[in-house]
Amino acid sequence: MSEAEAQVPEVDPQVSAARKAGRAKWLKRLAIVLVLAGLAWGAWYLLVARHHVSTDNAYVNAQMAQVTPLVAGSAVEVLVKDTQQVKAGDVLVRLDQANASIAVAQAEADLAAARRKFGQVVATNSALSAQIDTSSAGLVQAQARLRMAEADFDKARVDLRRREAVAGSGAVSGDEVTQARRAYAAASAALDAARGGISEVASARRVAQGQLAANDALVRGSSVETDPAVRAAQARLGAALLDLERTEIRAPVAGVVSRLQVQVGQRLNPGQTIMTIVPLEKLYVDANFKEGQLGRVRPGMAVTLTSDLYGGDVVYHGKVTGIAGGTGSSMAVIPAQNATGNWIKTVQRLPVRIELDPAELREHPLRVGLSMDVEIDVSSE
């Protein structure tokens, strides 16, 4: 036996067997633990996990209201600041009202003039009716004068013929014949004048009737409040009053003022964005799920959410309200072009809109853009 072999201690067979038995016992225990863990995981997956899909690619969003003036004017008073909480209808900015007030005064004057004109047309109708009645009476008198003129003309003509017939015999003098001729000419002129008088009276009557018909067409079936000209003036007054009211820019919704972009003295134009109001009680979450997770997701399913702002101690509850019509890449300004030979498949994400509980939002307010962890219960359909 060599010196090295002589120095190696001998292993007790009983100790070696005990070690092997202990190692086998621990391996058996580890196997049991692993089996139990696998069974627990399998049970958890079958009972819970397979009925839920989750993502941390989710962000708070809102239908933010863009505040824009509806009339042009200079800002004379700015009543809010950034981050200020406002209610719907609160006055945010006041514009100079000078021009709007002048327009209201002009519209009021136009309305008064329209009402007065309607009254004048009604009065003119009465005057024209009286004029027609007078013309009718004048026509009767003119006809009577015509008959008298015809009788005088016939008498003068007969007298002239008689005197001309005996003038050669010397029974009448030349002066009598001359006077008879003058009387005949005067009677003829009077007859023509009487006939012209009838034409004149009849023409004046027709003119009055035409004017009455024209005026009557303007006011027939109308009152001072239903007259078209009066109603047009009322509409102009209403528009002027509306423009005056719009010189006070009010909050369209309740929320927090953000991105304030107006100062006192600034000239504002219609459609110019001067601030944004974020409605904190009407926030929602856009959760971007992988395409493989959405096979069983349907609108109306229950959702639980947590925010990094409050941590896992605050849990929000909501429901799925809809799934976007396209992926984020397809809706981008410059969509991805995959028609190349170097194409590599990328898992796409589809936005899912989730409505939050307003009561929970009031208790724990969120802000637009915050991250959320989202879990959808796909068994809640």
Coordinates of C-alpha atoms in Angstrom, one line a residue:
M1 CA 0.0 0.0 0.0
S2 CA 1.3 3.4 -1.0
E3 CA 1.8 6.3 1.4
A4 CA -1.1 8.3 -0.2
E5 CA -3.5 5.5 0.1
A6 CA -2.5 5.0 3.7
Q7 CA -3.4 8.6 4.5
V8 CA -7.1 8.5 3.1
P9 CA -9.5 7.9 5.9
E10 CA -12.0 5.1 5.6
V11 CA -15.7 6.1 5.2
D12 CA -18.1 4.5 7.6
P13 CA -20.7 2.6 5.6
Q14 CA -23.4 3.5 8.0
V15 CA -22.6 7.3 7.7
S16 CA -22.7 7.1 3.9
A17 CA -26.0 5.3 3.9
A18 CA -27.5 7.9 6.3
R19 CA -26.3 10.7 4.0
K20 CA -27.9 9.1 1.0
A21 CA -31.1 8.5 2.9
G22 CA -31.2 12.2 4.0
R23 CA -30.5 13.4 0.4
A24 CA -33.3 11.2 -0.9
K25 CA -35.6 12.5 1.7
W26 CA -34.9 16.1 0.7
L27 CA -35.2 15.4 -2.9
K28 CA -38.6 13.7 -2.3
R29 CA -39.8 16.7 -0.3
L30 CA -38.6 19.1 -3.1
A31 CA -40.5 17.0 -5.6
I32 CA -43.6 17.1 -3.5
V33 CA -43.3 20.9 -3.2
L34 CA -42.8 21.3 -6.9
V35 CA -45.7 19.0 -7.7
L36 CA -47.9 20.9 -5.2
A37 CA -46.8 24.2 -6.7
G38 CA -47.6 23.0 -10.2
L39 CA -51.0 21.7 -9.1
A40 CA -51.6 25.1 -7.4
W41 CA -50.5 27.0 -10.4
G42 CA -52.7 24.8 -12.6
A43 CA -55.7 25.2 -10.4
W44 CA -55.1 29.0 -10.3
Y45 CA -54.8 29.1 -14.0
L46 CA -57.9 27.0 -14.6
L47 CA -60.0 28.8 -12.0
V48 CA -58.7 32.4 -12.3
A49 CA -55.9 33.2 -14.7
R50 CA -57.5 31.9 -17.9
H51 CA -60.6 34.1 -17.2
H52 CA -58.5 37.3 -17.0
V53 CA -56.4 39.3 -19.4
S54 CA -54.2 42.1 -18.2
T55 CA -51.8 44.8 -19.4
D56 CA -49.8 47.7 -18.0
N57 CA -49.8 49.5 -21.3
A58 CA -52.8 51.7 -20.4
Y59 CA -53.2 55.4 -19.9
V60 CA -55.9 57.8 -18.5
N61 CA -57.6 59.9 -21.2
A62 CA -60.6 62.3 -21.4
Q63 CA -62.7 64.1 -23.9
M64 CA -61.1 67.5 -23.2
A65 CA -63.1 70.7 -24.0
Q66 CA -61.4 73.3 -26.1
V67 CA -62.5 76.7 -25.0
T68 CA -62.8 79.2 -28.0
P69 CA -64.5 82.6 -28.3
L70 CA -67.6 82.8 -30.6
V71 CA -67.2 86.5 -31.2
A72 CA -64.2 88.7 -31.8
G73 CA -63.1 91.1 -29.1
S74 CA -60.4 92.2 -26.7
A75 CA -60.1 90.4 -23.3
V76 CA -60.8 92.9 -20.5
E77 CA -60.8 90.3 -17.7
V78 CA -59.4 86.8 -17.2
L79 CA -61.1 85.2 -14.2
V80 CA -59.3 81.8 -14.1
K81 CA -55.8 80.4 -13.8
D82 CA -54.1 77.2 -14.8
T83 CA -55.0 74.2 -12.6
Q84 CA -58.1 76.0 -11.3
Q85 CA -61.3 73.9 -10.8
V86 CA -64.3 75.3 -12.5
K87 CA -68.0 74.4 -12.9
A88 CA -70.0 74.3 -16.1
G89 CA -71.3 77.8 -16.8
D90 CA -68.6 79.7 -14.8
V91 CA -67.4 82.8 -16.5
L92 CA -63.8 82.3 -17.7
V93 CA -63.0 85.5 -19.7
R94 CA -64.9 88.7 -20.4
L95 CA -64.5 90.6 -23.7
D96 CA -65.0 94.2 -24.5
Q97 CA -68.8 94.8 -24.9
A98 CA -68.8 98.2 -26.6
N99 CA -69.4 97.0 -30.2
A100 CA -71.9 94.4 -29.1
S101 CA -73.9 96.9 -27.1
I102 CA -74.0 99.3 -30.1
A103 CA -75.2 96.4 -32.3
V104 CA -78.0 95.7 -29.8
A105 CA -79.1 99.3 -29.7
Q106 CA -79.2 99.4 -33.6
A107 CA -81.2 96.2 -33.7
E108 CA -83.7 97.6 -31.2
A109 CA -84.1 100.7 -33.3
D110 CA -84.6 98.6 -36.4
L111 CA -87.3 96.6 -34.6
A112 CA -89.1 99.7 -33.5
A113 CA -88.9 101.1 -37.1
A114 CA -90.3 97.8 -38.5
R115 CA -93.2 97.9 -36.1
R116 CA -93.9 101.5 -36.9
K117 CA -93.8 100.7 -40.7
F118 CA -96.3 98.0 -40.2
G119 CA -98.6 100.4 -38.4
Q120 CA -98.2 102.9 -41.3
V121 CA -99.1 100.2 -43.8
V122 CA -102.3 99.4 -41.9
A123 CA -103.2 103.1 -41.7
T124 CA -102.5 103.5 -45.4
N125 CA -104.9 100.7 -46.1
S126 CA -107.6 102.6 -44.2
A127 CA -106.8 105.8 -46.1
L128 CA -106.9 103.9 -49.4
S129 CA -110.2 102.3 -48.6
A130 CA -111.7 105.8 -47.8
Q131 CA -110.2 107.1 -51.1
I132 CA -111.8 104.4 -53.0
D133 CA -115.2 105.2 -51.4
T134 CA -114.6 108.9 -52.3
S135 CA -113.7 107.9 -55.8
S136 CA -116.9 105.9 -56.1
A137 CA -119.0 108.9 -55.1
G138 CA -117.0 111.2 -57.4
L139 CA -117.7 108.8 -60.3
V140 CA -121.4 109.0 -59.6
Q141 CA -121.1 112.9 -59.7
A142 CA -119.0 112.8 -62.8
Q143 CA -121.6 110.6 -64.6
A144 CA -124.3 113.0 -63.6
R145 CA -122.2 115.9 -65.0
L146 CA -121.7 114.0 -68.2
R147 CA -125.5 113.5 -68.6
M148 CA -126.0 117.2 -68.0
A149 CA -123.3 118.1 -70.5
E150 CA -124.8 115.7 -73.1
A151 CA -128.2 117.4 -72.6
D152 CA -126.7 120.8 -73.0
F153 CA -124.8 119.7 -76.1
D154 CA -128.0 118.3 -77.7
K155 CA -129.9 121.5 -76.9
A156 CA -127.1 123.7 -78.3
R157 CA -126.8 121.6 -81.5
V158 CA -130.6 121.8 -82.1
D159 CA -130.6 125.6 -81.5
L160 CA -127.7 126.0 -83.9
R161 CA -129.4 124.0 -86.7
R162 CA -132.7 125.9 -86.3
R163 CA -130.9 129.3 -86.6
E164 CA -128.7 128.2 -89.5
A165 CA -131.8 126.9 -91.3
V166 CA -133.7 130.3 -91.2
A167 CA -130.6 132.6 -91.4
G168 CA -131.0 133.0 -95.2
S169 CA -134.5 134.2 -95.0
G170 CA -133.6 137.0 -92.5
A171 CA -135.8 135.6 -89.7
V172 CA -132.8 135.6 -87.3
S173 CA -130.0 138.1 -87.2
G174 CA -126.4 137.2 -87.7
D175 CA -125.6 137.9 -84.0
E176 CA -128.1 135.2 -83.0
V177 CA -126.4 132.7 -85.3
T178 CA -123.0 133.6 -83.9
Q179 CA -124.2 133.2 -80.3
A180 CA -125.8 129.8 -81.2
R181 CA -122.5 128.7 -82.6
R182 CA -120.6 129.8 -79.5
A183 CA -123.1 128.0 -77.3
Y184 CA -122.7 124.8 -79.4
A185 CA -118.9 125.0 -79.1
A186 CA -119.1 125.6 -75.3
A187 CA -121.5 122.7 -74.9
S188 CA -119.2 120.4 -76.9
A189 CA -116.2 121.4 -74.8
A190 CA -118.2 120.9 -71.6
L191 CA -119.2 117.4 -72.9
D192 CA -115.5 116.5 -73.6
A193 CA -114.5 117.8 -70.1
A194 CA -117.3 115.7 -68.5
R195 CA -116.1 112.6 -70.3
G196 CA -112.5 113.3 -69.3
G197 CA -113.6 113.8 -65.7
I198 CA -115.2 110.3 -65.7
S199 CA -111.9 108.8 -67.1
E200 CA -109.9 110.7 -64.5
V201 CA -112.1 109.6 -61.6
A202 CA -112.1 106.0 -62.8
S203 CA -108.3 106.0 -63.2
A204 CA -107.8 107.4 -59.7
R205 CA -110.1 104.7 -58.4
R206 CA -108.2 102.0 -60.1
V207 CA -104.9 103.3 -58.8
A208 CA -106.3 103.4 -55.2
Q209 CA -107.6 99.9 -55.6
G210 CA -104.2 98.7 -56.8
Q211 CA -102.4 100.4 -53.9
L212 CA -104.9 98.9 -51.5
A213 CA -104.3 95.4 -52.9
A214 CA -100.6 95.8 -52.7
N215 CA -100.7 97.1 -49.1
D216 CA -103.2 94.4 -48.2
A217 CA -100.9 91.7 -49.5
L218 CA -98.2 93.0 -47.1
V219 CA -100.4 92.8 -44.0
R220 CA -103.1 90.2 -44.8
G221 CA -103.2 87.5 -42.1
S222 CA -100.4 89.3 -40.1
S223 CA -100.2 91.2 -36.9
V224 CA -97.5 93.5 -35.7
E225 CA -95.7 90.5 -34.1
T226 CA -96.1 88.1 -37.0
D227 CA -95.2 90.5 -39.8
P228 CA -92.2 89.2 -41.7
A229 CA -90.3 92.5 -41.5
V230 CA -90.9 92.7 -37.8
R231 CA -89.8 89.1 -37.3
A232 CA -86.7 89.7 -39.3
A233 CA -85.9 92.7 -37.1
Q234 CA -86.5 90.5 -34.0
A235 CA -84.1 87.9 -35.3
R236 CA -81.5 90.5 -35.8
L237 CA -82.1 91.8 -32.3
G238 CA -81.8 88.2 -31.0
A239 CA -78.5 87.7 -32.8
A240 CA -77.2 91.0 -31.4
L241 CA -78.2 90.0 -27.9
L242 CA -76.6 86.6 -28.4
D243 CA -73.3 88.2 -29.5
L244 CA -73.5 90.5 -26.4
E245 CA -74.0 87.4 -24.2
R246 CA -71.1 85.7 -25.9
T247 CA -68.7 88.4 -24.8
E248 CA -68.7 86.4 -21.5
I249 CA -66.8 83.2 -22.3
R250 CA -68.2 80.4 -20.0
A251 CA -67.0 76.9 -19.2
P252 CA -68.7 74.3 -21.3
V253 CA -68.0 71.5 -18.8
A254 CA -66.9 71.1 -15.2
G255 CA -63.2 70.3 -14.8
V256 CA -59.7 71.7 -14.4
V257 CA -58.3 74.6 -16.5
S258 CA -55.2 73.6 -18.5
R259 CA -53.0 75.3 -21.1
L260 CA -54.4 78.8 -20.4
Q261 CA -53.3 81.0 -23.4
V262 CA -55.1 84.3 -22.9
Q263 CA -54.0 87.6 -21.3
V264 CA -55.8 90.9 -20.5
G265 CA -55.8 93.1 -23.6
Q266 CA -55.3 90.3 -26.0
R267 CA -57.4 90.4 -29.2
L268 CA -59.3 87.2 -29.6
N269 CA -60.9 85.8 -32.8
P270 CA -63.7 83.3 -33.2
G271 CA -62.3 79.7 -33.1
Q272 CA -59.1 80.6 -31.4
T273 CA -58.2 78.1 -28.6
I274 CA -57.6 80.0 -25.4
M275 CA -57.6 77.2 -22.8
T276 CA -58.5 73.5 -22.3
I277 CA -60.8 72.1 -19.6
V278 CA -60.2 68.5 -18.5
P279 CA -63.4 66.9 -17.0
L280 CA -61.9 64.9 -14.1
E281 CA -65.2 63.1 -13.4
K282 CA -65.5 61.8 -16.9
L283 CA -62.1 60.2 -17.4
Y284 CA -61.6 56.9 -19.2
V285 CA -58.7 54.5 -19.8
D286 CA -57.3 53.4 -23.2
A287 CA -55.7 50.0 -22.6
N288 CA -53.5 48.6 -25.3
F289 CA -53.9 44.8 -25.3
K290 CA -51.9 42.4 -27.4
E291 CA -53.9 41.0 -30.3
G292 CA -53.7 37.5 -28.8
Q293 CA -55.4 38.7 -25.6
L294 CA -58.6 40.0 -27.3
G295 CA -60.2 36.9 -28.6
R296 CA -62.7 36.7 -25.7
V297 CA -62.9 40.5 -24.8
R298 CA -66.4 42.0 -25.4
P299 CA -68.0 45.3 -24.5
G300 CA -69.6 45.3 -21.1
M301 CA -67.1 43.1 -19.3
A302 CA -65.9 44.1 -15.8
V303 CA -62.5 45.6 -15.4
T304 CA -60.3 46.3 -12.3
L305 CA -57.6 48.9 -12.5
T306 CA -54.8 50.3 -10.3
S307 CA -52.8 53.4 -10.8
D308 CA -49.1 54.1 -10.0
L309 CA -50.4 57.3 -8.4
Y310 CA -52.1 55.5 -5.5
G311 CA -50.5 52.1 -5.7
G312 CA -52.3 48.8 -5.3
D313 CA -54.2 49.9 -2.2
V314 CA -56.7 51.8 -4.4
V315 CA -58.6 49.7 -6.9
Y316 CA -60.8 51.2 -9.6
H317 CA -63.7 49.4 -11.2
G318 CA -65.0 49.9 -14.7
K319 CA -66.3 48.2 -17.8
V320 CA -65.3 47.8 -21.4
T321 CA -67.2 50.2 -23.6
G322 CA -65.6 49.4 -27.0
I323 CA -62.6 48.2 -28.9
A324 CA -60.8 50.4 -31.5
G325 CA -61.4 49.8 -35.2
G326 CA -57.6 49.5 -35.9
T327 CA -54.3 49.1 -34.2
G328 CA -52.2 52.0 -33.1
S329 CA -49.7 51.5 -36.0
S330 CA -52.4 51.5 -38.6
M331 CA -54.0 54.7 -37.2
A332 CA -50.6 56.5 -37.0
V333 CA -49.9 59.5 -39.2
I334 CA -47.3 57.5 -41.1
P335 CA -48.6 53.8 -41.1
A336 CA -46.0 51.0 -41.0
Q337 CA -45.1 49.6 -44.4
N338 CA -44.6 45.8 -44.1
A339 CA -44.4 45.0 -47.9
T340 CA -40.6 44.4 -47.8
G341 CA -38.4 41.4 -48.0
N342 CA -37.0 42.1 -44.5
W343 CA -40.4 41.9 -42.8
I344 CA -40.4 40.8 -39.2
K345 CA -43.6 40.0 -37.4
T346 CA -44.4 42.3 -34.6
V347 CA -47.2 41.7 -32.1
Q348 CA -49.7 44.4 -32.6
R349 CA -51.7 46.1 -29.8
L350 CA -55.4 47.2 -30.1
P351 CA -56.8 50.0 -27.9
V352 CA -59.7 49.1 -25.6
R353 CA -61.8 51.9 -24.2
I354 CA -62.7 51.4 -20.5
E355 CA -65.2 53.5 -18.6
L356 CA -64.4 54.3 -15.0
D357 CA -66.8 54.7 -12.0
P358 CA -67.4 58.4 -11.4
A359 CA -67.9 57.9 -7.7
E360 CA -64.4 56.3 -7.4
L361 CA -62.9 59.1 -9.5
R362 CA -64.4 61.7 -7.1
E363 CA -62.9 59.9 -4.2
H364 CA -59.5 59.3 -5.8
P365 CA -59.1 61.8 -8.7
L366 CA -56.8 60.9 -11.6
R367 CA -55.2 63.0 -14.3
V368 CA -54.9 62.6 -18.0
G369 CA -51.8 60.6 -19.1
L370 CA -51.3 58.6 -15.9
S371 CA -50.3 54.9 -16.2
M372 CA -52.8 52.2 -15.2
D373 CA -52.6 48.5 -14.7
V374 CA -55.7 46.9 -16.2
E375 CA -57.3 43.5 -15.8
I376 CA -60.4 42.4 -17.7
D377 CA -62.6 39.6 -16.4
V378 CA -63.5 37.8 -19.6
S379 CA -65.9 35.5 -17.7
S380 CA -68.1 38.4 -16.8
E381 CA -69.8 38.5 -20.2

